[in-house]
């Protein structure tokens, strides 16, 4: 075959140099046609759109044609011509075809319309579907948007460790990291495992959040963000929880809770706008195939100012709803950790736009949040979104050494784990705030996918670590 430089399909479909010879490489999505002429829909992953390859059967060897099946990988040299029937402006009149990889009829993606559950079982192949191609292109673009947003605002990308010897949240179940022989664990007289000879000389785990180390950086570099894998061994099989997910955690010196809310709102809107501006074909595909309200919901979030409301008032609204006959699965009262159904009621039924709930009871929030004067609540903020519930959790941090220490002692958090964190409050303490955005929760919103397992390439959930 003649050597022609390959053009990606995304570029080819925009090209108007009709009459030139081009080369494309990709995977056959479908092949149809008559005895004289066949039409191959070819996709190379660079765009949701296929290029149509027109094949005059008389010009090609029958043995070669037999190998052009759904899923096969081919290289095509041909003339770029104006298209009338393919739904695109350009198509290719094939001159030479080479089969790079055949694909027999055991290929599971022969037909369209597989269930999401089935596609999860073949997660190694699902990127080849239109849906997952769209989702993973959007995922890439959102990662770029996030770095761009923070970089343009003078935030530094700071790498916090994935292996840690402290449990930031206290609540999150952690995965242990050890090189000890689990068949032969040394224990002391109380039955506790002795970690002295373990790799780190103490108990270590995978991180549930980079925040504590992020605070060390913010109180030195001013404004930082982290963006990395996060691990939680919570045994919650929900459509919104993964055991391994990616989190973005900005942390900013001198920001109070209001600055923090402004940042969160500006950040999410920037990301949503980015998706509409840079991934429109993919978003439109998902809108048309799965979720007819998707684009409208994305545009809605951009238009509206987020509601900002204290937890106490949010609970009143929910209690009123119950009094008027609304049924929730879980009870709602002051002090309760709101369930996703409560959060969604506030967002979807009551306000009909995103809500930032603030000033939660201190008992249901982490030790490091700034305590309010009322002695009962802390300066926490959760950003609640339609269809998802909590998308961001954050707070102004307690900057006062004594108050922080008291809280650490009340909660029996071992001081040996916390000395370095407390040093930020001992040496030049400053007001500061930050939050954590679950990357996959943002992707759920932007793609309209219903299950968090479908916005990460290889989901890790209880009893599932395949691929
Ligand atoms: P939730 O109440 O939904 O379990 P959380 O309060 O435990 O979340 P935070 O500790 O506040 O979550 O973490 C910050 C953000 O990280 C959350 O707002 C959410 O977007 C995301 N997140 C938390 N846990 C998970 C998880 N298991 N899988 C995916 N994203 C998560
Ligand atoms: Mn939270």
Short mmCIF file of C-alpha atoms and ligand atoms in Angstrom, two decimals:
data_model
loop_
_atom_site.label_atom_id
_atom_site.label_comp_id
_atom_site.label_asym_id
_atom_site.label_seq_id
_atom_site.Cartn_x
_atom_site.Cartn_y
_atom_site.Cartn_z
CA UNK A 1 0.00 0.00 0.00
CA UNK A 2 1.18 3.52 -0.78
CA UNK A 3 2.42 5.39 2.28
CA UNK A 4 0.28 8.42 3.03
CA UNK A 5 0.46 10.32 6.31
CA UNK A 6 -2.48 9.38 8.50
CA UNK A 7 -5.19 11.97 9.16
CA UNK A 8 -7.31 11.69 12.28
CA UNK A 9 -11.00 11.44 11.56
CA UNK A 10 -11.75 14.49 13.68
CA UNK A 11 -9.58 16.57 11.32
CA UNK A 12 -10.65 14.78 8.20
CA UNK A 13 -14.32 15.57 8.73
CA UNK A 14 -13.49 19.27 8.88
CA UNK A 15 -11.28 19.10 5.79
CA UNK A 16 -12.63 20.51 2.51
CA UNK A 17 -9.68 19.66 0.23
CA UNK A 18 -11.83 17.41 -1.90
CA UNK A 19 -9.89 15.44 -4.44
CA UNK A 20 -6.78 14.90 -2.31
CA UNK A 21 -5.54 11.44 -1.31
CA UNK A 22 -5.75 10.73 2.42
CA UNK A 23 -5.09 7.87 4.80
CA UNK A 24 -7.28 6.95 7.78
CA UNK A 25 -6.90 4.16 10.26
CA UNK A 26 -9.59 2.97 12.62
CA UNK A 27 -12.05 0.32 13.73
CA UNK A 28 -15.03 -0.74 11.64
CA UNK A 29 -18.29 0.15 13.32
CA UNK A 30 -20.65 -1.09 10.62
CA UNK A 31 -20.54 -2.22 7.04
CA UNK A 32 -23.54 -2.23 4.78
CA UNK A 33 -24.40 -1.86 1.10
CA UNK A 34 -25.21 -3.66 -2.11
CA UNK A 35 -23.47 -6.10 -4.41
CA UNK A 36 -21.69 -3.24 -6.15
CA UNK A 37 -20.82 -0.79 -3.42
CA UNK A 38 -20.31 -0.99 0.36
CA UNK A 39 -20.28 1.72 3.02
CA UNK A 40 -17.98 1.30 6.01
CA UNK A 41 -18.53 3.47 9.07
CA UNK A 42 -15.02 3.90 10.47
CA UNK A 43 -14.12 5.34 13.86
CA UNK A 44 -10.67 6.07 15.28
CA UNK A 45 -11.66 7.47 18.66
CA UNK A 46 -10.65 11.03 17.88
CA UNK A 47 -14.32 12.04 17.65
CA UNK A 48 -17.76 10.57 18.21
CA UNK A 49 -18.35 10.88 14.45
CA UNK A 50 -17.52 8.14 11.97
CA UNK A 51 -16.14 8.72 8.53
CA UNK A 52 -17.90 6.91 5.73
CA UNK A 53 -15.62 4.85 3.50
CA UNK A 54 -17.15 4.04 0.12
CA UNK A 55 -15.90 0.77 -1.37
CA UNK A 56 -16.45 -0.18 -4.99
CA UNK A 57 -16.46 -3.95 -4.58
CA UNK A 58 -15.23 -4.58 -8.12
CA UNK A 59 -11.88 -2.96 -7.26
CA UNK A 60 -11.10 -5.18 -4.27
CA UNK A 61 -10.15 -8.75 -3.61
CA UNK A 62 -12.94 -10.88 -2.19
CA UNK A 63 -10.70 -12.41 0.51
CA UNK A 64 -9.78 -8.95 1.77
CA UNK A 65 -13.40 -7.80 1.81
CA UNK A 66 -14.38 -10.79 3.95
CA UNK A 67 -12.07 -9.56 6.68
CA UNK A 68 -13.71 -6.15 6.92
CA UNK A 69 -16.08 -7.05 9.75
CA UNK A 70 -17.44 -5.12 12.69
CA UNK A 71 -14.58 -4.42 15.10
CA UNK A 72 -11.78 -5.08 12.59
CA UNK A 73 -8.98 -2.52 12.39
CA UNK A 74 -8.23 -1.22 8.91
CA UNK A 75 -6.09 1.32 7.13
CA UNK A 76 -7.62 3.04 4.12
CA UNK A 77 -6.05 5.12 1.38
CA UNK A 78 -8.58 7.00 -0.66
CA UNK A 79 -9.82 10.19 -2.18
CA UNK A 80 -11.53 12.73 0.06
CA UNK A 81 -14.85 13.53 -1.59
CA UNK A 82 -17.83 15.66 -0.76
CA UNK A 83 -20.56 13.57 0.81
CA UNK A 84 -24.26 13.71 0.16
CA UNK A 85 -25.56 10.78 2.14
CA UNK A 86 -23.29 10.12 5.13
CA UNK A 87 -24.50 12.88 7.45
CA UNK A 88 -21.02 14.41 7.23
CA UNK A 89 -19.59 16.86 4.73
CA UNK A 90 -16.76 14.59 3.67
CA UNK A 91 -16.29 10.89 2.98
CA UNK A 92 -13.60 8.68 1.50
CA UNK A 93 -13.67 6.88 -1.82
CA UNK A 94 -11.44 3.89 -1.04
CA UNK A 95 -8.49 3.08 -3.36
CA UNK A 96 -6.48 0.73 -1.14
CA UNK A 97 -7.43 -1.08 2.05
CA UNK A 98 -5.19 -2.98 4.43
CA UNK A 99 -6.58 -5.05 7.28
CA UNK A 100 -4.39 -4.37 10.32
CA UNK A 101 -6.33 -6.61 12.70
CA UNK A 102 -9.18 -8.96 11.96
CA UNK A 103 -12.10 -9.39 14.32
CA UNK A 104 -14.18 -12.54 14.38
CA UNK A 105 -17.80 -12.98 15.37
CA UNK A 106 -17.02 -13.60 19.04
CA UNK A 107 -16.49 -9.82 19.35
CA UNK A 108 -19.07 -8.82 21.99
CA UNK A 109 -19.82 -5.41 20.49
CA UNK A 110 -21.36 -6.66 17.26
CA UNK A 111 -24.74 -5.16 17.94
CA UNK A 112 -25.73 -1.89 19.47
CA UNK A 113 -27.93 -1.38 22.49
CA UNK A 114 -26.08 -3.34 25.17
CA UNK A 115 -27.05 -2.57 28.76
CA UNK A 116 -24.67 -0.53 30.90
CA UNK A 117 -24.41 -3.50 33.26
CA UNK A 118 -23.23 -5.77 30.46
CA UNK A 119 -20.75 -3.16 29.23
CA UNK A 120 -19.26 -2.97 32.74
CA UNK A 121 -18.47 -6.68 32.46
CA UNK A 122 -16.49 -5.94 29.32
CA UNK A 123 -14.90 -2.73 30.59
CA UNK A 124 -11.75 -3.63 28.64
CA UNK A 125 -13.71 -3.18 25.38
CA UNK A 126 -16.34 -0.60 26.27
CA UNK A 127 -14.15 2.40 25.32
CA UNK A 128 -14.87 1.30 21.74
CA UNK A 129 -18.55 2.11 22.07
CA UNK A 130 -19.91 5.54 21.15
CA UNK A 131 -21.08 6.12 24.69
CA UNK A 132 -17.82 5.37 26.46
CA UNK A 133 -15.76 7.08 23.79
CA UNK A 134 -17.81 10.20 24.51
CA UNK A 135 -17.52 9.83 28.28
CA UNK A 136 -13.75 9.34 28.26
CA UNK A 137 -13.11 12.19 25.85
CA UNK A 138 -15.16 14.40 28.16
CA UNK A 139 -13.24 13.06 31.15
CA UNK A 140 -9.97 14.12 29.52
CA UNK A 141 -11.29 17.54 28.65
CA UNK A 142 -12.54 18.15 32.19
CA UNK A 143 -9.12 17.27 33.60
CA UNK A 144 -7.59 19.86 31.28
CA UNK A 145 -10.23 22.42 32.30
CA UNK A 146 -9.42 21.88 35.96
CA UNK A 147 -5.70 22.44 35.54
CA UNK A 148 -6.37 25.45 33.32
CA UNK A 149 -8.79 27.03 35.79
CA UNK A 150 -6.38 26.86 38.70
CA UNK A 151 -3.24 27.64 36.75
CA UNK A 152 -4.79 30.78 35.29
CA UNK A 153 -5.67 31.94 38.80
CA UNK A 154 -2.19 31.44 40.22
CA UNK A 155 -2.84 28.19 42.10
CA UNK A 156 0.02 25.71 42.28
CA UNK A 157 -0.57 22.03 41.52
CA UNK A 158 0.72 20.30 44.63
CA UNK A 159 1.31 16.56 44.89
CA UNK A 160 0.22 15.07 48.17
CA UNK A 161 1.14 11.49 49.11
CA UNK A 162 -1.08 8.55 48.32
CA UNK A 163 0.38 6.47 51.13
CA UNK A 164 -0.23 8.02 54.52
CA UNK A 165 0.02 7.20 58.20
CA UNK A 166 -2.82 9.54 59.25
CA UNK A 167 -6.58 9.29 58.70
CA UNK A 168 -7.67 12.81 57.82
CA UNK A 169 -11.40 12.43 58.05
CA UNK A 170 -11.47 9.95 60.88
CA UNK A 171 -14.64 8.60 59.30
CA UNK A 172 -13.43 7.10 56.05
CA UNK A 173 -12.56 3.43 56.06
CA UNK A 174 -8.99 3.10 54.84
CA UNK A 175 -7.18 0.47 52.82
CA UNK A 176 -4.09 -0.72 54.63
CA UNK A 177 -0.70 -0.81 52.94
CA UNK A 178 1.64 -3.47 54.22
CA UNK A 179 4.41 -5.82 53.15
CA UNK A 180 3.94 -8.02 56.21
CA UNK A 181 3.21 -11.69 55.80
CA UNK A 182 -0.50 -11.85 56.58
CA UNK A 183 -0.23 -15.55 57.50
CA UNK A 184 2.23 -14.78 60.26
CA UNK A 185 1.39 -11.51 62.03
CA UNK A 186 3.32 -10.60 65.16
CA UNK A 187 1.12 -9.36 67.98
CA UNK A 188 1.83 -7.84 71.37
CA UNK A 189 0.40 -9.09 74.69
CA UNK A 190 -2.88 -7.15 74.03
CA UNK A 191 -3.32 -8.82 70.69
CA UNK A 192 -2.46 -5.67 68.71
CA UNK A 193 -0.43 -6.10 65.57
CA UNK A 194 3.21 -4.98 65.86
CA UNK A 195 4.12 -2.81 62.89
CA UNK A 196 7.77 -2.18 63.83
CA UNK A 197 9.04 -4.48 61.13
CA UNK A 198 6.50 -3.43 58.52
CA UNK A 199 7.75 -1.45 55.49
CA UNK A 200 7.10 1.97 57.04
CA UNK A 201 7.69 0.87 60.63
CA UNK A 202 4.09 1.79 61.44
CA UNK A 203 0.58 1.23 60.19
CA UNK A 204 0.08 2.87 56.79
CA UNK A 205 -2.88 3.29 54.48
CA UNK A 206 -3.99 4.69 51.14
CA UNK A 207 -5.09 8.30 51.48
CA UNK A 208 -8.76 9.29 51.82
CA UNK A 209 -7.93 12.96 51.13
CA UNK A 210 -4.90 15.12 50.43
CA UNK A 211 -6.31 17.98 52.43
CA UNK A 212 -4.10 17.95 55.51
CA UNK A 213 -0.94 18.03 53.42
CA UNK A 214 -2.68 20.53 51.13
CA UNK A 215 -3.05 22.85 54.10
CA UNK A 216 0.69 22.66 54.73
CA UNK A 217 1.22 23.84 51.16
CA UNK A 218 -1.46 26.55 51.22
CA UNK A 219 0.05 28.08 54.32
CA UNK A 220 3.34 28.38 52.41
CA UNK A 221 2.53 28.86 48.71
CA UNK A 222 -0.75 30.71 49.28
CA UNK A 223 -3.07 28.88 46.92
CA UNK A 224 -2.69 25.27 45.84
CA UNK A 225 -4.76 22.44 44.46
CA UNK A 226 -4.36 18.71 44.41
CA UNK A 227 -5.79 16.42 41.74
CA UNK A 228 -5.18 12.76 42.31
CA UNK A 229 -6.47 9.34 43.25
CA UNK A 230 -8.26 8.90 46.56
CA UNK A 231 -9.25 5.66 48.23
CA UNK A 232 -12.16 4.85 50.51
CA UNK A 233 -12.98 1.37 51.69
CA UNK A 234 -16.53 2.35 52.58
CA UNK A 235 -18.75 -0.57 51.84
CA UNK A 236 -21.40 1.51 50.16
CA UNK A 237 -22.70 0.06 46.94
CA UNK A 238 -24.34 3.21 45.60
CA UNK A 239 -24.37 4.81 42.15
CA UNK A 240 -22.27 7.67 43.61
CA UNK A 241 -19.45 5.90 45.48
CA UNK A 242 -16.23 4.32 44.27
CA UNK A 243 -13.47 2.72 46.33
CA UNK A 244 -10.92 4.49 44.10
CA UNK A 245 -11.82 7.92 42.77
CA UNK A 246 -10.12 11.16 41.80
CA UNK A 247 -10.45 14.25 43.90
CA UNK A 248 -9.61 17.90 43.30
CA UNK A 249 -8.79 19.78 46.48
CA UNK A 250 -8.01 23.50 46.34
CA UNK A 251 -6.76 25.06 49.57
CA UNK A 252 -6.32 28.82 49.90
CA UNK A 253 -4.68 30.96 52.56
CA UNK A 254 -6.69 34.04 53.64
CA UNK A 255 -9.95 32.75 52.12
CA UNK A 256 -12.93 32.69 54.45
CA UNK A 257 -16.03 30.55 53.96
CA UNK A 258 -17.60 33.11 51.60
CA UNK A 259 -14.50 33.27 49.40
CA UNK A 260 -14.55 29.48 49.46
CA UNK A 261 -18.15 29.39 48.21
CA UNK A 262 -17.34 31.93 45.49
CA UNK A 263 -14.40 29.78 44.37
CA UNK A 264 -16.48 26.60 44.31
CA UNK A 265 -19.25 28.19 42.29
CA UNK A 266 -16.91 29.84 39.80
CA UNK A 267 -14.95 26.60 39.45
CA UNK A 268 -17.92 24.36 38.70
CA UNK A 269 -19.39 26.87 36.27
CA UNK A 270 -16.06 27.11 34.47
CA UNK A 271 -15.91 23.32 34.10
CA UNK A 272 -19.48 23.08 32.83
CA UNK A 273 -18.92 25.91 30.35
CA UNK A 274 -15.74 24.15 29.21
CA UNK A 275 -17.66 20.97 28.49
CA UNK A 276 -20.23 22.84 26.40
CA UNK A 277 -17.51 24.75 24.53
CA UNK A 278 -15.05 21.90 23.96
CA UNK A 279 -17.04 18.65 24.01
CA UNK A 280 -20.27 19.67 22.35
CA UNK A 281 -20.47 16.71 19.95
CA UNK A 282 -20.00 14.23 22.78
CA UNK A 283 -22.36 16.02 25.17
CA UNK A 284 -24.97 16.29 22.42
CA UNK A 285 -24.65 12.56 21.71
CA UNK A 286 -25.20 11.70 25.39
CA UNK A 287 -28.07 14.18 25.54
CA UNK A 288 -29.81 12.58 22.57
CA UNK A 289 -29.12 8.96 23.53
CA UNK A 290 -29.59 8.89 27.31
CA UNK A 291 -30.69 12.05 28.92
CA UNK A 292 -32.77 14.49 26.92
CA UNK A 293 -32.49 17.10 29.67
CA UNK A 294 -28.70 17.10 29.86
CA UNK A 295 -27.80 20.19 27.84
CA UNK A 296 -30.63 22.14 29.39
CA UNK A 297 -29.41 21.17 32.87
CA UNK A 298 -25.85 22.21 32.06
CA UNK A 299 -27.01 25.55 30.70
CA UNK A 300 -29.31 25.97 33.70
CA UNK A 301 -26.43 25.69 36.15
CA UNK A 302 -24.51 28.37 34.27
CA UNK A 303 -27.38 30.85 34.40
CA UNK A 304 -28.38 30.46 38.02
CA UNK A 305 -26.69 31.76 41.11
CA UNK A 306 -26.32 28.92 43.61
CA UNK A 307 -28.53 29.19 46.70
CA UNK A 308 -26.52 29.68 49.92
CA UNK A 309 -28.34 28.41 52.95
CA UNK A 310 -27.45 27.39 56.51
CA UNK A 311 -28.01 23.71 57.31
CA UNK A 312 -30.49 24.68 60.04
CA UNK A 313 -32.76 26.38 57.50
CA UNK A 314 -32.34 23.49 55.07
CA UNK A 315 -33.55 21.08 57.74
CA UNK A 316 -36.58 23.35 58.41
CA UNK A 317 -37.53 23.18 54.74
CA UNK A 318 -37.23 19.39 54.80
CA UNK A 319 -39.26 19.11 58.00
CA UNK A 320 -41.95 21.30 56.44
CA UNK A 321 -42.00 19.01 53.44
CA UNK A 322 -42.49 15.99 55.69
CA UNK A 323 -45.28 17.83 57.57
CA UNK A 324 -46.96 18.44 54.21
CA UNK A 325 -46.85 14.74 53.43
CA UNK A 326 -43.60 14.30 51.49
CA UNK A 327 -42.17 10.84 52.14
CA UNK A 328 -38.42 10.36 52.64
CA UNK A 329 -36.84 6.97 53.19
CA UNK A 330 -34.62 8.31 56.00
CA UNK A 331 -35.76 10.53 58.90
CA UNK A 332 -34.81 14.21 58.89
CA UNK A 333 -34.17 16.31 62.02
CA UNK A 334 -31.59 18.83 63.22
CA UNK A 335 -28.30 17.01 63.72
CA UNK A 336 -28.81 14.35 61.07
CA UNK A 337 -26.29 13.79 58.30
CA UNK A 338 -28.49 14.51 55.29
CA UNK A 339 -29.06 11.67 52.86
CA UNK A 340 -28.84 12.11 49.14
CA UNK A 341 -32.67 12.13 48.87
CA UNK A 342 -32.79 15.13 51.25
CA UNK A 343 -30.11 16.97 49.35
CA UNK A 344 -31.86 16.31 46.06
CA UNK A 345 -35.20 17.47 47.44
CA UNK A 346 -33.70 20.86 48.30
CA UNK A 347 -32.05 21.17 44.89
CA UNK A 348 -34.59 19.60 42.55
CA UNK A 349 -37.94 20.22 44.21
CA UNK A 350 -37.57 23.21 46.47
CA UNK A 351 -35.05 25.63 44.95
CA UNK A 352 -34.69 24.11 41.48
CA UNK A 353 -31.05 25.12 41.31
CA UNK A 354 -27.75 24.16 43.01
CA UNK A 355 -27.58 24.78 46.74
CA UNK A 356 -24.61 25.41 49.01
CA UNK A 357 -25.51 24.32 52.52
CA UNK A 358 -23.35 25.83 55.28
CA UNK A 359 -22.86 25.74 59.03
CA UNK A 360 -23.47 22.08 59.76
CA UNK A 361 -23.62 20.56 63.27
CA UNK A 362 -20.05 19.97 64.37
CA UNK A 363 -20.78 16.35 65.36
CA UNK A 364 -21.31 15.27 61.76
CA UNK A 365 -18.29 17.10 60.34
CA UNK A 366 -14.53 16.65 60.55
CA UNK A 367 -12.37 17.94 63.41
CA UNK A 368 -10.54 20.60 61.39
CA UNK A 369 -13.53 22.78 60.51
CA UNK A 370 -13.74 26.27 61.98
CA UNK A 371 -16.06 26.40 64.96
CA UNK A 372 -18.84 28.97 64.95
CA UNK A 373 -19.64 31.23 67.91
CA UNK A 374 -22.82 29.26 68.67
CA UNK A 375 -20.72 26.34 69.91
CA UNK A 376 -22.88 23.94 67.92
CA UNK A 377 -22.02 24.40 64.27
CA UNK A 378 -18.93 24.61 62.10
CA UNK A 379 -18.17 26.62 58.98
CA UNK A 380 -18.69 23.72 56.61
CA UNK A 381 -20.08 23.96 53.10
CA UNK A 382 -21.48 21.23 50.90
CA UNK A 383 -22.38 22.01 47.30
CA UNK A 384 -25.48 20.07 46.31
CA UNK A 385 -26.35 19.35 42.69
CA UNK A 386 -29.35 18.09 40.77
CA UNK A 387 -29.39 14.29 40.21
CA UNK A 388 -26.26 13.83 42.33
CA UNK A 389 -26.60 15.41 45.74
CA UNK A 390 -23.23 16.30 47.27
CA UNK A 391 -20.65 17.16 44.63
CA UNK A 392 -18.32 19.23 46.84
CA UNK A 393 -17.54 19.14 50.55
CA UNK A 394 -15.44 21.87 52.11
CA UNK A 395 -14.99 24.34 54.92
CA UNK A 396 -13.14 27.20 56.43
CA UNK A 397 -10.49 25.55 58.60
CA UNK A 398 -10.02 26.11 62.31
CA UNK A 399 -7.03 28.44 62.52
CA UNK A 400 -6.89 28.68 66.31
CA UNK A 401 -4.37 26.31 67.87
CA UNK A 402 -6.19 25.82 71.17
CA UNK A 403 -9.63 25.26 69.66
CA UNK A 404 -8.22 22.77 67.18
CA UNK A 405 -6.31 20.90 69.86
CA UNK A 406 -9.38 20.74 72.11
CA UNK A 407 -11.41 19.24 69.27
CA UNK A 408 -8.68 16.71 68.48
CA UNK A 409 -8.69 15.63 72.13
CA UNK A 410 -12.49 15.49 72.34
CA UNK A 411 -12.51 13.12 69.39
CA UNK A 412 -9.61 11.04 70.75
CA UNK A 413 -7.53 11.52 67.63
CA UNK A 414 -4.00 10.35 68.53
CA UNK A 415 -1.71 13.36 68.86
CA UNK A 416 1.25 11.41 67.55
CA UNK A 417 -0.45 11.50 64.15
CA UNK A 418 -1.29 15.18 64.27
CA UNK A 419 1.80 17.06 65.53
CA UNK A 420 2.87 18.21 62.10
CA UNK A 421 -0.63 19.40 61.21
CA UNK A 422 -0.88 21.41 64.42
CA UNK A 423 2.41 23.13 63.57
CA UNK A 424 0.56 25.13 60.88
CA UNK A 425 -1.49 26.69 63.68
CA UNK A 426 1.54 27.10 65.95
CA UNK A 427 3.78 28.88 63.46
CA UNK A 428 2.17 31.82 61.70
CA UNK A 429 -1.38 30.48 61.61
CA UNK A 430 -3.73 32.13 59.14
CA UNK A 431 -7.37 31.90 58.13
CA UNK A 432 -7.73 29.49 55.24
CA UNK A 433 -10.33 27.45 53.42
CA UNK A 434 -10.66 24.69 50.90
CA UNK A 435 -12.86 22.00 49.49
CA UNK A 436 -12.87 18.63 47.78
CA UNK A 437 -14.63 17.99 44.50
CA UNK A 438 -15.12 14.38 43.48
CA UNK A 439 -13.99 14.28 39.85
CA UNK A 440 -16.38 11.45 38.98
CA UNK A 441 -19.31 13.25 40.60
CA UNK A 442 -18.59 16.23 38.35
CA UNK A 443 -18.44 13.83 35.40
CA UNK A 444 -21.77 12.31 36.38
CA UNK A 445 -23.26 15.76 36.12
CA UNK A 446 -21.58 16.74 32.87
CA UNK A 447 -22.23 13.44 31.05
CA UNK A 448 -25.68 12.71 32.47
CA UNK A 449 -24.57 9.14 33.23
CA UNK A 450 -26.61 7.58 36.01
CA UNK A 451 -23.92 5.42 37.65
CA UNK A 452 -20.46 6.51 38.81
CA UNK A 453 -19.07 3.18 37.51
CA UNK A 454 -19.68 4.49 34.01
CA UNK A 455 -17.55 7.65 34.18
CA UNK A 456 -14.25 6.05 35.23
CA UNK A 457 -12.49 3.59 32.89
CA UNK A 458 -11.98 0.80 35.40
CA UNK A 459 -14.22 1.17 38.45
CA UNK A 460 -13.18 -0.23 41.82
CA UNK A 461 -16.14 -1.03 44.05
CA UNK A 462 -16.84 -3.62 46.76
CA UNK A 463 -16.09 -7.07 45.34
CA UNK A 464 -14.95 -5.71 42.01
CA UNK A 465 -11.40 -5.00 40.88
CA UNK A 466 -11.49 -6.63 37.44
CA UNK A 467 -9.20 -5.34 34.66
P1 LIG B 1 -20.71 11.35 50.67
O1 LIG B 1 -21.47 11.95 51.81
O2 LIG B 1 -21.36 11.54 49.35
O3 LIG B 1 -20.29 9.92 50.92
P2 LIG B 1 -18.41 12.55 51.81
O4 LIG B 1 -19.08 13.57 52.65
O5 LIG B 1 -17.88 11.32 52.44
O6 LIG B 1 -19.36 12.15 50.57
P3 LIG B 1 -16.10 14.22 51.46
O7 LIG B 1 -15.28 13.53 52.48
O8 LIG B 1 -16.68 15.55 51.77
O9 LIG B 1 -17.25 13.23 50.97
O10 LIG B 1 -15.28 14.25 50.08
C1 LIG B 1 -15.31 15.34 49.16
C2 LIG B 1 -15.95 14.95 47.85
O11 LIG B 1 -15.40 13.76 47.33
C3 LIG B 1 -17.42 14.66 47.93
O12 LIG B 1 -18.16 15.85 47.89
C4 LIG B 1 -17.66 13.82 46.70
O13 LIG B 1 -17.76 14.63 45.54
C5 LIG B 1 -16.38 13.03 46.59
N1 LIG B 1 -16.49 11.68 47.14
C6 LIG B 1 -16.48 11.31 48.44
N2 LIG B 1 -16.54 9.99 48.59
C7 LIG B 1 -16.58 9.47 47.33
C8 LIG B 1 -16.63 8.15 46.81
N3 LIG B 1 -16.62 7.08 47.61
N4 LIG B 1 -16.64 7.99 45.47
C9 LIG B 1 -16.62 9.07 44.65
N5 LIG B 1 -16.57 10.34 45.09
C10 LIG B 1 -16.55 10.55 46.40
MN1 LIG B 2 -18.82 15.70 52.52
#
